[in-house]
XYZ file of C-alpha atoms in Angstrom:
724
model
C -4.124 7.584 30.573
C -1.703 8.993 33.162
C 1.653 7.429 34.024
C 0.432 5.655 37.172
C -2.505 4.099 35.325
C -0.221 3.057 32.477
C 2.327 1.350 34.772
C -0.438 -0.428 36.668
C -1.913 -1.752 33.397
C 1.525 -2.759 32.122
C 2.274 -4.705 35.293
C -0.846 -6.854 34.747
C 0.423 -8.113 31.379
C 4.195 -7.963 31.857
C 5.146 -8.304 35.535
C 8.636 -9.378 34.422
C 9.697 -5.907 33.145
C 11.716 -3.402 35.190
C 9.199 -0.624 35.841
C 12.032 1.841 36.629
C 13.366 1.558 33.057
C 9.891 1.695 31.519
C 8.990 4.703 33.702
C 12.083 6.521 32.411
C 11.072 5.794 28.806
C 7.495 6.933 29.505
C 8.754 10.296 30.845
C 11.171 10.686 27.917
C 8.468 10.041 25.299
C 5.842 12.126 27.088
C 8.206 15.140 27.198
C 9.178 14.725 23.540
C 5.530 14.731 22.379
C 4.420 17.625 24.656
C 1.835 19.785 22.891
C 1.168 17.296 20.082
C -2.405 16.099 19.587
C -3.970 13.306 17.546
C -6.820 13.912 15.086
C -9.382 13.163 17.801
C -7.912 15.877 20.046
C -6.298 13.508 22.575
C -2.609 13.862 23.594
C -0.402 12.211 20.978
C 1.575 10.215 23.539
C -1.554 8.142 24.279
C -0.779 6.355 21.012
C 2.750 5.016 21.762
C 1.624 4.177 25.319
C -1.220 2.020 23.953
C 1.066 0.415 21.350
C 3.414 -0.687 24.149
C 0.460 -2.178 26.091
C -0.573 -4.230 23.037
C 2.973 -5.644 22.958
C 2.853 -6.286 26.705
C -0.307 -8.368 26.115
C 1.791 -10.437 23.693
C 4.303 -10.846 26.550
C 7.100 -9.159 24.589
C 10.434 -8.346 26.216
C 11.354 -5.098 27.968
C 13.358 -3.637 25.046
C 10.392 -4.008 22.693
C 8.006 -2.339 25.152
C 10.417 0.592 25.647
C 10.991 0.932 21.877
C 7.203 1.031 21.382
C 6.944 3.957 23.832
C 9.591 5.814 21.777
C 8.729 4.634 18.258
C 7.401 8.005 17.034
C 9.931 10.275 18.779
C 12.557 10.336 16.002
C 9.947 10.758 13.256
C 7.682 13.345 14.906
C 9.798 15.254 17.448
C 13.223 16.877 17.811
C 14.632 13.686 19.398
C 17.448 12.012 17.425
C 18.545 8.369 17.259
C 21.705 9.450 19.101
C 19.515 10.705 21.965
C 17.685 7.349 22.125
C 20.969 5.401 21.991
C 22.484 7.482 24.773
C 19.479 7.090 27.065
C 18.271 3.547 26.302
C 21.015 1.694 24.419
C 21.744 0.685 20.829
C 19.237 -2.226 20.711
C 16.264 0.005 21.557
C 17.560 2.659 19.106
C 17.804 0.036 16.325
C 14.180 -0.970 16.917
C 13.027 2.667 16.847
C 14.998 3.287 13.654
C 13.483 0.203 12.013
C 9.942 1.444 12.641
C 10.682 5.090 11.706
C 9.574 5.969 8.182
C 12.080 7.147 5.608
C 13.058 10.804 5.539
C 11.057 12.953 3.126
C 12.152 12.148 -0.440
C 10.452 13.256 -3.651
C 9.127 9.922 -4.893
C 7.383 9.830 -8.256
C 4.337 7.982 -6.926
C 2.670 7.307 -3.594
C 3.124 3.566 -4.224
C 6.891 4.084 -4.602
C 7.011 5.860 -1.233
C 4.967 3.088 0.428
C 7.256 0.447 -1.077
C 10.408 2.157 0.171
C 8.973 2.398 3.695
C 8.021 -1.296 3.628
C 11.425 -2.203 2.190
C 13.175 -0.361 5.011
C 10.977 -2.060 7.596
C 11.672 -5.517 6.145
C 15.412 -4.908 6.028
C 15.300 -3.909 9.697
C 13.162 -6.976 10.388
C 15.803 -9.232 8.819
C 18.108 -8.121 11.643
C 15.477 -8.063 14.392
C 11.960 -9.403 13.851
C 10.682 -7.318 16.788
C 10.542 -4.360 14.342
C 7.563 -5.892 12.567
C 5.835 -6.723 15.847
C 6.036 -3.061 16.917
C 4.718 -2.031 13.502
C 1.779 -4.445 13.778
C 0.898 -3.106 17.236
C 1.231 0.454 15.878
C -1.153 -0.337 13.012
C -3.604 -2.097 15.349
C -3.938 0.925 17.636
C -4.168 3.279 14.645
C -7.020 1.293 13.132
C -8.761 1.085 16.521
C -8.797 4.915 16.509
C -9.404 5.450 12.770
C -12.811 7.044 13.347
C -11.294 10.524 13.701
C -9.835 10.440 10.158
C -11.573 11.499 6.934
C -13.628 8.848 5.083
C -11.037 8.774 2.297
C -8.196 8.200 4.784
C -10.208 5.534 6.619
C -10.679 3.564 3.402
C -7.039 3.992 2.341
C -5.673 2.758 5.710
C -8.179 -0.117 5.896
C -7.242 -1.339 2.394
C -3.531 -1.166 3.214
C -4.169 -3.070 6.453
C -5.998 -5.895 4.664
C -3.439 -6.064 1.846
C -0.241 -5.889 3.898
C -0.493 -5.919 7.697
C -3.168 -8.570 8.338
C -1.355 -11.046 6.038
C 1.935 -10.274 7.821
C 0.234 -11.042 11.148
C -0.996 -14.302 9.591
C 2.486 -15.238 8.349
C 3.811 -14.580 11.838
C 0.999 -16.691 13.329
C -0.408 -13.898 15.498
C -4.101 -14.674 15.081
C -4.993 -12.414 18.024
C -3.864 -9.366 16.021
C -4.795 -10.685 12.566
C -8.490 -11.136 13.402
C -8.874 -7.679 14.918
C -7.058 -6.001 12.006
C -9.371 -7.762 9.544
C -12.602 -7.027 11.411
C -11.795 -3.343 11.951
C -10.711 -2.921 8.297
C -14.000 -4.431 7.142
C -15.851 -1.986 9.415
C -14.401 0.968 7.426
C -14.399 -0.597 3.945
C -18.029 -1.781 4.049
C -19.723 -0.147 7.082
C -23.247 -1.177 6.109
C -22.244 -4.770 5.316
C -20.287 -4.964 8.579
C -23.208 -3.743 10.722
C -25.618 -6.103 8.960
C -23.242 -9.035 9.494
C -22.801 -8.228 13.203
C -26.592 -8.221 13.675
C -27.047 -11.525 11.840
C -24.163 -13.237 13.669
C -25.429 -12.120 17.081
C -28.917 -13.402 16.281
C -27.733 -16.754 14.902
C -25.203 -17.325 17.700
C -27.980 -16.822 20.226
C -30.076 -19.407 18.356
C -27.176 -21.912 18.244
C -25.865 -21.265 21.774
C -27.947 -24.020 23.359
C -26.904 -26.501 20.621
C -23.175 -25.735 21.106
C -23.549 -25.941 24.888
C -25.163 -29.372 24.460
C -22.213 -30.507 22.272
C -19.750 -29.227 24.884
C -21.624 -31.076 27.667
C -21.432 -34.371 25.730
C -17.713 -33.932 24.952
C -16.881 -33.028 28.559
C -18.675 -36.148 29.792
C -16.820 -38.393 27.287
C -13.324 -36.934 27.937
C -13.811 -37.044 31.715
C -14.588 -40.762 31.448
C -11.183 -41.181 29.743
C -9.528 -39.348 32.679
C -8.058 -36.665 30.359
C -6.834 -33.299 31.671
C -8.485 -30.708 29.400
C -10.301 -27.390 28.951
C -13.192 -26.929 26.540
C -15.018 -23.829 25.266
C -16.660 -22.296 22.198
C -14.698 -19.925 19.974
C -16.600 -17.503 17.693
C -15.288 -16.962 14.153
C -14.147 -13.459 13.275
C -16.478 -11.380 11.107
C -14.068 -10.982 8.194
C -13.671 -14.751 7.692
C -17.486 -15.053 7.500
C -17.639 -12.047 5.135
C -15.041 -13.663 2.833
C -16.998 -16.918 2.666
C -20.159 -15.036 1.716
C -18.420 -12.856 -0.885
C -15.908 -15.193 -2.520
C -17.682 -18.551 -2.101
C -21.032 -16.930 -3.015
C -22.754 -18.283 0.093
C -25.818 -16.880 1.787
C -25.465 -16.185 5.503
C -27.860 -19.030 6.372
C -25.526 -21.466 4.561
C -22.657 -20.760 7.004
C -22.760 -23.122 9.969
C -19.318 -22.781 11.549
C -19.953 -19.460 13.271
C -18.672 -21.055 16.453
C -15.952 -23.695 16.684
C -15.418 -25.832 19.777
C -11.862 -25.803 21.096
C -10.373 -28.521 23.322
C -7.034 -27.754 25.008
C -5.251 -30.879 26.305
C -2.219 -31.517 28.484
C -0.083 -33.238 25.812
C -0.116 -34.493 22.209
C -1.142 -38.054 23.198
C -4.253 -36.650 24.890
C -5.078 -34.618 21.772
C -5.375 -37.771 19.666
C -7.332 -39.509 22.446
C -9.777 -36.590 22.462
C -10.050 -36.797 18.658
C -11.004 -40.474 18.869
C -13.597 -39.682 21.528
C -15.418 -37.005 19.504
C -15.380 -39.227 16.416
C -17.340 -41.820 18.402
C -19.922 -39.195 19.387
C -20.574 -37.809 15.867
C -19.661 -38.831 12.333
C -16.745 -36.891 10.827
C -17.319 -35.336 7.399
C -14.937 -36.948 4.845
C -12.150 -34.677 3.600
C -12.640 -32.173 6.427
C -10.019 -33.569 8.862
C -6.646 -31.763 9.047
C -3.706 -32.818 11.174
C -1.642 -29.671 11.721
C 0.120 -31.303 14.679
C 1.964 -33.833 12.502
C 2.333 -31.266 9.730
C 2.416 -27.709 11.190
C 1.559 -24.666 9.089
C 4.484 -22.446 8.001
C 3.561 -19.916 10.719
C 4.094 -22.622 13.414
C 0.347 -23.219 13.898
C -0.447 -26.689 15.268
C -3.860 -28.178 15.969
C -6.200 -31.001 14.987
C -9.217 -29.808 12.969
C -12.218 -32.014 12.375
C -15.701 -31.188 11.092
C -18.571 -33.340 12.404
C -22.236 -33.692 11.545
C -24.560 -33.096 14.490
C -28.314 -32.350 14.498
C -28.278 -32.065 10.691
C -25.676 -29.273 10.663
C -21.859 -29.457 10.492
C -19.708 -27.995 13.275
C -15.950 -27.763 13.759
C -13.754 -28.928 16.655
C -10.125 -27.855 17.187
C -7.874 -29.859 19.526
C -4.441 -28.671 20.706
C -2.082 -28.455 23.698
C -1.709 -25.316 25.840
C 1.652 -24.557 24.251
C 0.129 -24.912 20.773
C -2.683 -22.602 21.852
C -0.270 -19.877 22.964
C 1.652 -20.134 19.691
C -1.635 -20.010 17.727
C -2.609 -16.789 19.531
C 0.790 -15.076 19.695
C 2.742 -16.762 16.864
C 6.326 -15.566 16.509
C 5.755 -13.289 19.522
C 5.704 -16.445 21.658
C 9.375 -16.885 20.679
C 10.386 -14.538 23.502
C 8.433 -16.612 26.003
C 10.512 -19.686 25.121
C 13.754 -17.793 24.534
C 15.180 -18.436 27.997
C 14.594 -22.183 27.797
C 16.324 -24.750 25.620
C 13.231 -26.489 24.284
C 12.862 -27.773 20.747
C 10.125 -25.151 20.327
C 12.695 -22.379 20.695
C 14.862 -23.977 17.969
C 11.805 -24.392 15.720
C 10.905 -20.735 16.170
C 14.464 -19.637 15.408
C 14.291 -21.625 12.153
C 10.947 -20.015 11.295
C 12.319 -16.535 11.960
C 15.269 -17.312 9.670
C 12.833 -18.390 6.948
C 10.841 -15.145 7.275
C 14.010 -13.075 7.261
C 15.103 -14.773 4.057
C 11.732 -14.052 2.440
C 11.992 -10.388 3.371
C 15.575 -10.194 2.085
C 14.432 -11.431 -1.333
C 11.717 -8.754 -1.310
C 14.272 -6.028 -0.590
C 16.172 -6.860 -3.816
C 13.205 -5.984 -6.066
C 13.647 -2.545 -7.651
C 10.302 -2.019 -9.406
C 7.623 -0.838 -6.886
C 4.847 -2.676 -8.738
C 6.808 -5.940 -8.823
C 7.706 -5.513 -5.140
C 4.059 -5.108 -4.109
C 2.846 -7.984 -6.302
C 5.591 -10.274 -5.032
C 4.977 -9.263 -1.420
C 1.244 -9.946 -1.701
C 1.955 -13.321 -3.352
C 4.259 -14.329 -0.491
C 1.891 -13.067 2.199
C -1.358 -14.376 0.751
C -0.194 -17.576 -0.888
C -1.880 -20.782 0.183
C 0.762 -23.353 1.017
C 1.439 -26.804 -0.399
C 3.294 -29.295 1.834
C 5.738 -31.769 0.287
C 8.457 -34.100 1.582
C 12.183 -34.350 0.892
C 13.617 -37.849 0.259
C 14.594 -37.878 3.963
C 11.014 -37.238 5.073
C 11.455 -33.567 6.021
C 8.360 -31.425 5.431
C 8.799 -28.370 3.136
C 6.176 -25.648 2.617
C 5.884 -23.792 -0.698
C 3.349 -21.433 -2.312
C 0.408 -23.160 -4.003
C 1.282 -23.902 -7.645
C 5.005 -24.366 -6.939
C 7.134 -26.618 -9.150
C 10.182 -28.847 -8.594
C 12.343 -25.814 -9.434
C 10.805 -23.878 -6.504
C 11.510 -26.922 -4.321
C 15.141 -27.118 -5.542
C 15.842 -23.453 -4.724
C 14.126 -23.824 -1.352
C 16.737 -26.482 -0.497
C 19.766 -24.477 -1.708
C 20.842 -22.112 -4.494
C 23.302 -24.638 -5.911
C 20.672 -27.407 -5.998
C 18.491 -25.094 -8.091
C 21.324 -23.945 -10.356
C 22.453 -27.555 -11.034
C 18.924 -28.981 -11.405
C 18.393 -31.056 -14.575
C 15.242 -32.985 -13.630
C 12.912 -34.122 -10.854
C 11.046 -37.156 -9.566
C 7.712 -37.031 -7.739
C 6.906 -40.174 -5.752
C 9.617 -41.953 -7.771
C 8.246 -40.917 -11.178
C 10.061 -38.442 -13.466
C 8.020 -35.267 -14.064
C 8.632 -32.102 -16.128
C 10.181 -29.187 -14.248
C 6.995 -27.110 -14.656
C 4.863 -29.804 -12.939
C 2.708 -28.317 -10.143
C 3.357 -30.030 -6.815
C 0.535 -31.484 -4.690
C 0.238 -31.954 -0.934
C 1.995 -35.003 0.517
C 4.221 -35.787 -2.494
C 7.858 -36.824 -2.050
C 10.205 -34.794 -4.258
C 13.666 -35.766 -5.444
C 15.798 -33.304 -7.434
C 18.273 -34.637 -10.007
C 21.412 -32.502 -10.406
C 24.560 -32.525 -12.558
C 27.926 -30.873 -11.993
C 28.113 -30.134 -15.717
C 24.732 -28.378 -15.790
C 24.831 -24.995 -17.564
C 22.761 -23.304 -14.904
C 19.095 -22.241 -14.821
C 17.034 -21.545 -17.921
C 15.332 -18.205 -18.503
C 12.155 -20.178 -19.242
C 12.035 -21.170 -15.562
C 11.045 -17.600 -14.712
C 7.777 -18.189 -16.581
C 6.551 -20.928 -14.225
C 8.276 -20.691 -10.818
C 5.952 -19.370 -8.091
C 8.143 -18.425 -5.124
C 9.857 -15.056 -4.932
C 12.918 -16.856 -3.560
C 13.311 -18.982 -6.709
C 12.715 -16.032 -9.054
C 15.305 -13.885 -7.332
C 17.931 -16.651 -7.208
C 17.493 -17.356 -10.935
C 17.794 -13.644 -11.746
C 20.855 -13.336 -9.527
C 22.540 -16.219 -11.345
C 22.019 -14.566 -14.716
C 23.116 -11.216 -13.310
C 26.372 -12.672 -12.004
C 27.258 -15.416 -14.507
C 26.007 -14.158 -17.866
C 26.668 -10.435 -17.984
C 27.802 -10.392 -21.632
C 24.771 -12.459 -22.623
C 22.489 -10.252 -20.513
C 23.856 -7.059 -22.061
C 23.322 -8.420 -25.573
C 19.819 -9.694 -24.800
C 18.881 -6.502 -22.907
C 20.035 -4.318 -25.800
C 18.000 -6.407 -28.233
C 14.871 -6.119 -26.041
C 15.193 -2.367 -25.375
C 16.103 -1.352 -28.917
C 13.293 -3.535 -30.278
C 10.748 -1.825 -27.990
C 12.077 1.660 -28.919
C 11.727 0.874 -32.631
C 8.220 -0.494 -32.028
C 7.331 2.953 -30.611
C 8.765 4.654 -33.773
C 11.452 6.487 -31.805
C 14.958 7.328 -33.131
C 17.202 4.826 -31.277
C 20.406 6.881 -31.322
C 18.702 10.042 -30.046
C 16.672 8.542 -27.210
C 19.591 6.431 -25.955
C 21.842 9.493 -25.674
C 23.312 10.504 -22.313
C 20.985 13.510 -22.111
C 17.882 11.305 -22.325
C 19.163 8.454 -20.164
C 20.797 10.312 -17.279
C 17.607 10.925 -15.196
C 16.366 7.358 -15.844
C 19.670 5.748 -14.825
C 19.757 7.885 -11.682
C 16.214 6.843 -10.719
C 17.040 3.150 -11.248
C 20.375 3.413 -9.361
C 22.383 2.372 -12.452
C 25.708 3.811 -13.627
C 25.684 3.260 -17.391
C 23.680 2.186 -20.437
C 25.453 -1.181 -20.278
C 24.185 -1.653 -16.714
C 20.681 -0.902 -17.986
C 21.011 -3.487 -20.772
C 22.304 -6.019 -18.222
C 19.385 -5.409 -15.826
C 16.823 -5.757 -18.638
C 18.631 -8.873 -19.896
C 18.431 -10.777 -16.633
C 14.903 -9.565 -15.848
C 15.690 -7.132 -13.024
C 14.161 -4.158 -14.875
C 11.265 -4.075 -17.352
C 11.187 -1.972 -20.525
C 7.973 -0.274 -19.348
C 10.090 1.386 -16.642
C 12.219 3.017 -19.356
C 10.562 3.412 -22.783
C 7.517 5.545 -21.762
C 9.893 8.121 -20.186
C 12.010 8.255 -23.375
C 8.878 8.587 -25.527
C 7.450 11.387 -23.408
C 10.705 13.371 -23.561
C 11.074 12.875 -27.335
C 7.526 13.998 -28.191
C 7.798 17.042 -25.935
C 10.975 18.149 -27.686
C 9.405 17.533 -31.105
C 6.429 19.705 -30.217
C 8.668 22.514 -28.999
C 10.753 22.327 -32.189
C 7.656 22.482 -34.400
C 6.409 25.595 -32.615
C 9.784 27.323 -32.937
C 9.898 26.685 -36.701
C 6.219 27.291 -37.444
C 5.544 30.326 -39.734
C 3.169 32.932 -38.301
C -0.204 32.545 -40.058
C -2.336 35.396 -41.389
C -4.622 35.046 -38.401
C -1.807 36.136 -36.156
C -1.459 39.350 -38.165
C -5.149 40.002 -37.560
C -4.629 39.268 -33.890
C -1.772 41.793 -33.718
C -3.977 44.390 -35.425
C -6.624 43.736 -32.802
C -4.050 44.076 -30.092
C -2.827 47.407 -31.421
C -6.325 48.931 -31.660
C -6.728 51.921 -29.393
C -9.183 53.133 -26.795
C -11.595 54.320 -29.434
C -12.191 50.728 -30.540
C -13.247 49.047 -27.331
C -15.910 46.806 -28.855
C -18.548 48.098 -26.386
C -21.590 50.204 -27.239
C -22.930 52.560 -24.544
C -26.622 52.896 -25.230
C -27.725 56.464 -25.954
C -24.197 57.936 -26.035
C -21.999 57.957 -29.153
C -18.765 59.562 -28.015
C -17.634 58.713 -24.505
C -14.462 57.365 -22.961
C -14.827 53.616 -22.232
C -12.397 51.460 -20.261
C -12.475 47.936 -18.808
C -12.347 47.216 -15.094
C -9.178 45.303 -14.173
C -10.898 43.687 -11.207
C -13.062 41.381 -13.352
C -11.562 41.728 -16.904
C -14.787 41.258 -18.951
C -14.563 39.736 -22.437
C -17.153 39.395 -25.241
C -19.747 36.850 -24.193
C -19.792 37.979 -20.529
C -22.893 39.761 -19.219
C -21.675 43.340 -18.659
C -22.815 46.607 -17.103
C -21.456 50.154 -17.317
C -20.592 52.334 -14.360
C -20.329 56.133 -14.868
C -17.239 57.371 -13.052
C -16.364 60.930 -12.042
C -14.341 62.412 -14.889
C -13.108 59.060 -16.329
C -16.015 58.058 -18.577
C -17.653 54.637 -18.282
C -16.008 51.594 -16.668
C -17.170 48.212 -17.990
C -17.635 45.451 -15.351
C -18.973 41.919 -15.479
C -22.535 41.924 -14.128
C -21.520 39.612 -11.283
C -18.538 41.752 -10.237
C -18.481 42.549 -6.502
C -16.100 45.516 -6.783
C -18.244 48.458 -7.837
C -17.249 51.718 -6.169
C -19.265 52.161 -2.969
C -20.849 55.631 -3.163
C -24.174 57.005 -1.931
C -25.534 57.396 -5.451
C -23.981 54.183 -6.847
C -27.300 52.755 -8.076
C -27.986 55.934 -10.106
C -24.657 55.620 -11.936
C -25.248 52.271 -13.655
C -25.717 52.536 -17.429
C -26.773 49.948 -19.983
C -24.011 48.706 -22.309
C -23.571 45.860 -24.812
C -20.878 44.239 -26.908
C -20.510 45.571 -30.450
C -20.762 43.007 -33.260
C -17.747 42.024 -35.403
C -15.199 43.706 -33.160
C -11.483 42.946 -33.759
C -10.356 44.155 -30.331
C -8.231 41.888 -28.082
C -9.265 41.673 -24.426
C -7.039 40.898 -21.444
C -8.168 38.353 -18.881
C -6.633 36.222 -16.112
C -6.825 32.477 -15.524
C -5.329 30.299 -12.802
C -4.038 26.734 -13.261
C -3.655 24.498 -10.187
C -1.610 21.326 -10.696
C 0.609 18.775 -9.004
C 4.151 20.048 -9.430
C 5.939 18.221 -12.233
C 8.763 18.710 -14.691
C 7.726 20.443 -17.925
C 4.473 21.934 -16.552
C 5.188 25.579 -17.576
C 6.511 24.407 -20.948
C 3.296 22.447 -21.647
C 1.114 25.445 -20.664
C 2.979 27.964 -22.838
C 3.051 25.538 -25.800
C -0.727 25.115 -25.585
C -1.294 28.907 -25.498
C 0.980 29.288 -28.548
C -0.816 26.477 -30.397
C -4.087 28.397 -29.971
C -2.339 31.519 -31.344
C -3.083 33.646 -28.298
C -0.945 36.420 -26.883
C 0.292 35.767 -23.341
C 1.087 39.079 -21.622
C 2.053 37.760 -18.197
C 2.796 34.559 -16.270
C 3.457 33.931 -12.590
C 4.056 30.584 -10.901
C 4.650 29.381 -7.337
C 4.765 26.085 -5.394
C 2.858 25.889 -2.107
C 3.978 23.929 0.993
C 2.037 20.839 -0.166
C 3.909 20.645 -3.488
C 1.011 22.088 -5.489
C 1.901 24.381 -8.418
C -0.240 27.517 -8.885
C 0.230 29.241 -12.263
C -1.463 32.589 -13.059
C -1.693 33.604 -16.732
C -2.661 36.933 -18.274
C -3.726 36.441 -21.872
C -5.464 38.382 -24.654
C -8.517 36.796 -26.275
C -11.288 37.736 -28.645
C -14.320 36.386 -26.745
C -15.586 34.059 -24.013
C -15.757 31.071 -26.379
C -12.051 31.339 -27.115
C -11.353 31.574 -23.366
C -13.487 28.503 -22.569
C -11.779 26.510 -25.329
C -8.355 27.339 -23.889
C -9.459 26.409 -20.365
C -10.848 23.056 -21.578
C -7.563 22.230 -23.320
C -5.493 23.232 -20.290
C -7.613 20.910 -18.117
C -6.596 18.009 -20.377
C -2.911 18.395 -19.482
C -1.293 15.794 -17.233
C -1.908 16.155 -13.452
C -3.980 19.367 -13.746
C -6.255 19.768 -10.718
C -8.218 22.928 -11.622
C -8.366 25.679 -14.263
C -10.427 28.746 -13.434
C -10.904 32.379 -14.392
C -9.795 34.819 -11.685
C -9.988 38.515 -10.964
C -6.790 40.523 -10.865
C-alpha cells in the first residue's frame, strides 16, 4: 500500500485526524524501516500502516494512530525514543515505549521473558490504556498474516493469542477484535477442525436463512405497529464460540441452534423493553435464558437484553440494545475516545472502568514469580463474573467463586484488613462462603481487628484481594514473616537432606537473591513468610549446586583404579601395537587417518600410501587420496582381537548454553575413566554452545556408551561423532 492509498483509506475511517501530521509520521516510519522485509517478502512498513488502520476503524484518536505507525521503529530500527519525542511529542513517545518489548536480557526461561514483556506493557497501560489497544491491533494484523511463519511459530502465536490477547480484548469489551483473534487462532491450532466447521456452518446457515428471515419479518411487523424507531438484522456467531460449545459442552454440531442471533437496535432504553415485550408475545421465552445486561452491565461495559425463544421447534436468540450500547459492544473501551469530548455519564462510567482495569494490571505487576503471574493473569482475564450488591444497592462484579473477603477488599484495603465477619441477605455467613449472583453483601468490621488471616489466602479468588493481604503481612508483620519464612525454608532444605548452614551461605545464595531482586537472607525469609516467594523458586537451585559440588569433590578424592593403569599402558603402546592386522603382510608400518579417526568396531579399509605404509580409514570415509590408481591401492585389513591400544576420536556436543556445562561434560568423561586429550568450546550467535572433545577409547562400544550418557545431560541438543 503506497502513501496516497493509505491516507485515502485512513480518511474513510478517521476523517477527524490531521492528515498533515499523519503523513509526516508515515514518511518517518517508512524511512526508518527502509530495506526491511516481513517473512512473506512484503515491505515491513506495511505492518505498522495496517495496525494504524485497524485503530482508525475503532475511531481512535490521532496520537494513537501516529504511535501505531511508529510502534516498531524503536525496537527494530536505529530510531530512538528521543527522536520520536522530538518529532511527535512526549505522549506519542510514551505510547511507542509502552508497546516496545524489553531490551535483550538473558532470562532463564522463555516464559520469564514473556512475563516481563507483558508486565512492562501492563505498567504502561496503567498510565495510558491506549498502549494495550495498539498491542491488540498489532497482534490482530500479525495473526492475519501468520501464514508466512513456520508451523511451530503459527501454533505458538495462536496459543498465546487465545490465552492472553483475546481475553484482554474481551475484558476491554472489544468484541470486534476478540472474535477475529479467536477465529484466526483456531484456524492455526486446529486447521482441519476449522475448515470442517466453516463448511458445516455455511451449509446450516443456508438451511436456516429462510427461517431467520421469517422471524425478522414478523418482528419488524410487530415493532412497526408499536411505532418504534429500530433496526433489525441477523448476526452470525463466531466460529470459535461454536467450537468451544462442541468441545467443552460435548455437543454435536446438529445440537447447536444459535448459529445466528437476531439483533434489534432501538432509539432508547424504553424502546428496548417495549421491543422485548413484543417478541415475548410472538414466541414463548425459554425459562432461565433471559439476561438483563442493561440494568446490570457486564464488567467490560457491555449492555444488552438477551432472550432465547422457542420457534418452529428450535430455540433462537434475540439481542436488544440502543445504538450507543451497540457501539460500546463492538468497540468497548476504545469507544471511550468517542465520548471523551462530551460530558455524558457514559464518559464517567468508562473512566471508572479504565481505573478498575488499571488497578487490576497494577496488582499483576507486583507478582514476582513468572508462573504465578501467568496463572493470576489468566484467572483475571478468563474468570466468569458474579454480580452482587452493596448495602446501598451498588452493583459490584467479582470473579466466580469469590467470598466476602474478596468483596471487602474490592471496596477498600482497610475494609478488608478490618473485616471480622459478613452478612449475605441479612444472614451471617462464614468468610469463605462463595457469593452468588444478586446477593446483598454487608461487611462487619472492627477497629480492634488484628488484620487479615493467612488462611484467607487459601480461599480468596481475586488477585486484588490476594495481593492486598500479602502486602499487609509484608508491611505489618516483618518479624513474624522472617521467623515463619525461616521455618518454612529450613524445613524444606532439611526435607531434601541438604546441610542447612552450607546451602544458606552467601556463596550459594548470592545468585538467587540477585535473580529475585532481594538484598539479604532476611529479605528472602520475609518474602517466603508473607507468601511473595515460594520455596520451589529457591530450594531446587540450592540442591543442584550442592550435588554438583559433591560430585566434583568425590572425583578429586577418588583413588585411581587398576583399570586406569591398564588404560595408561594402552595409551603408551607404540606404533608397533596398532591393533590392526593387514591381511597377507606381517611387518608393515600402519597408521590411522586423522580425518575419520577409526576405532575398534568400525568397518575399516586400508590404503597403501607412497612410502608411508598403510593408512587405516573408516569404510565410509570420503577423504581417500584422489589418484589415478586409487582403486588399486586399497588393501583388506581387520581389527586384531584382545588389543590394549587406545584410539583417539572426536565427538561434538551441541547444547543450550548454561552454567556448569563444561564441568558436567568433563566429570562424565572422568567417571567413565577415559583420557580426554583435547577440548574446544564456543558459543554461536543464537546462544548455542558447541563443544568439541578429543578422547581416547578402546572400542566403538565404549564410545557409544559415552555418547549416550552425554545425551542425558541437562539441555543437550545433540551428541555426534565428527571428523577432525
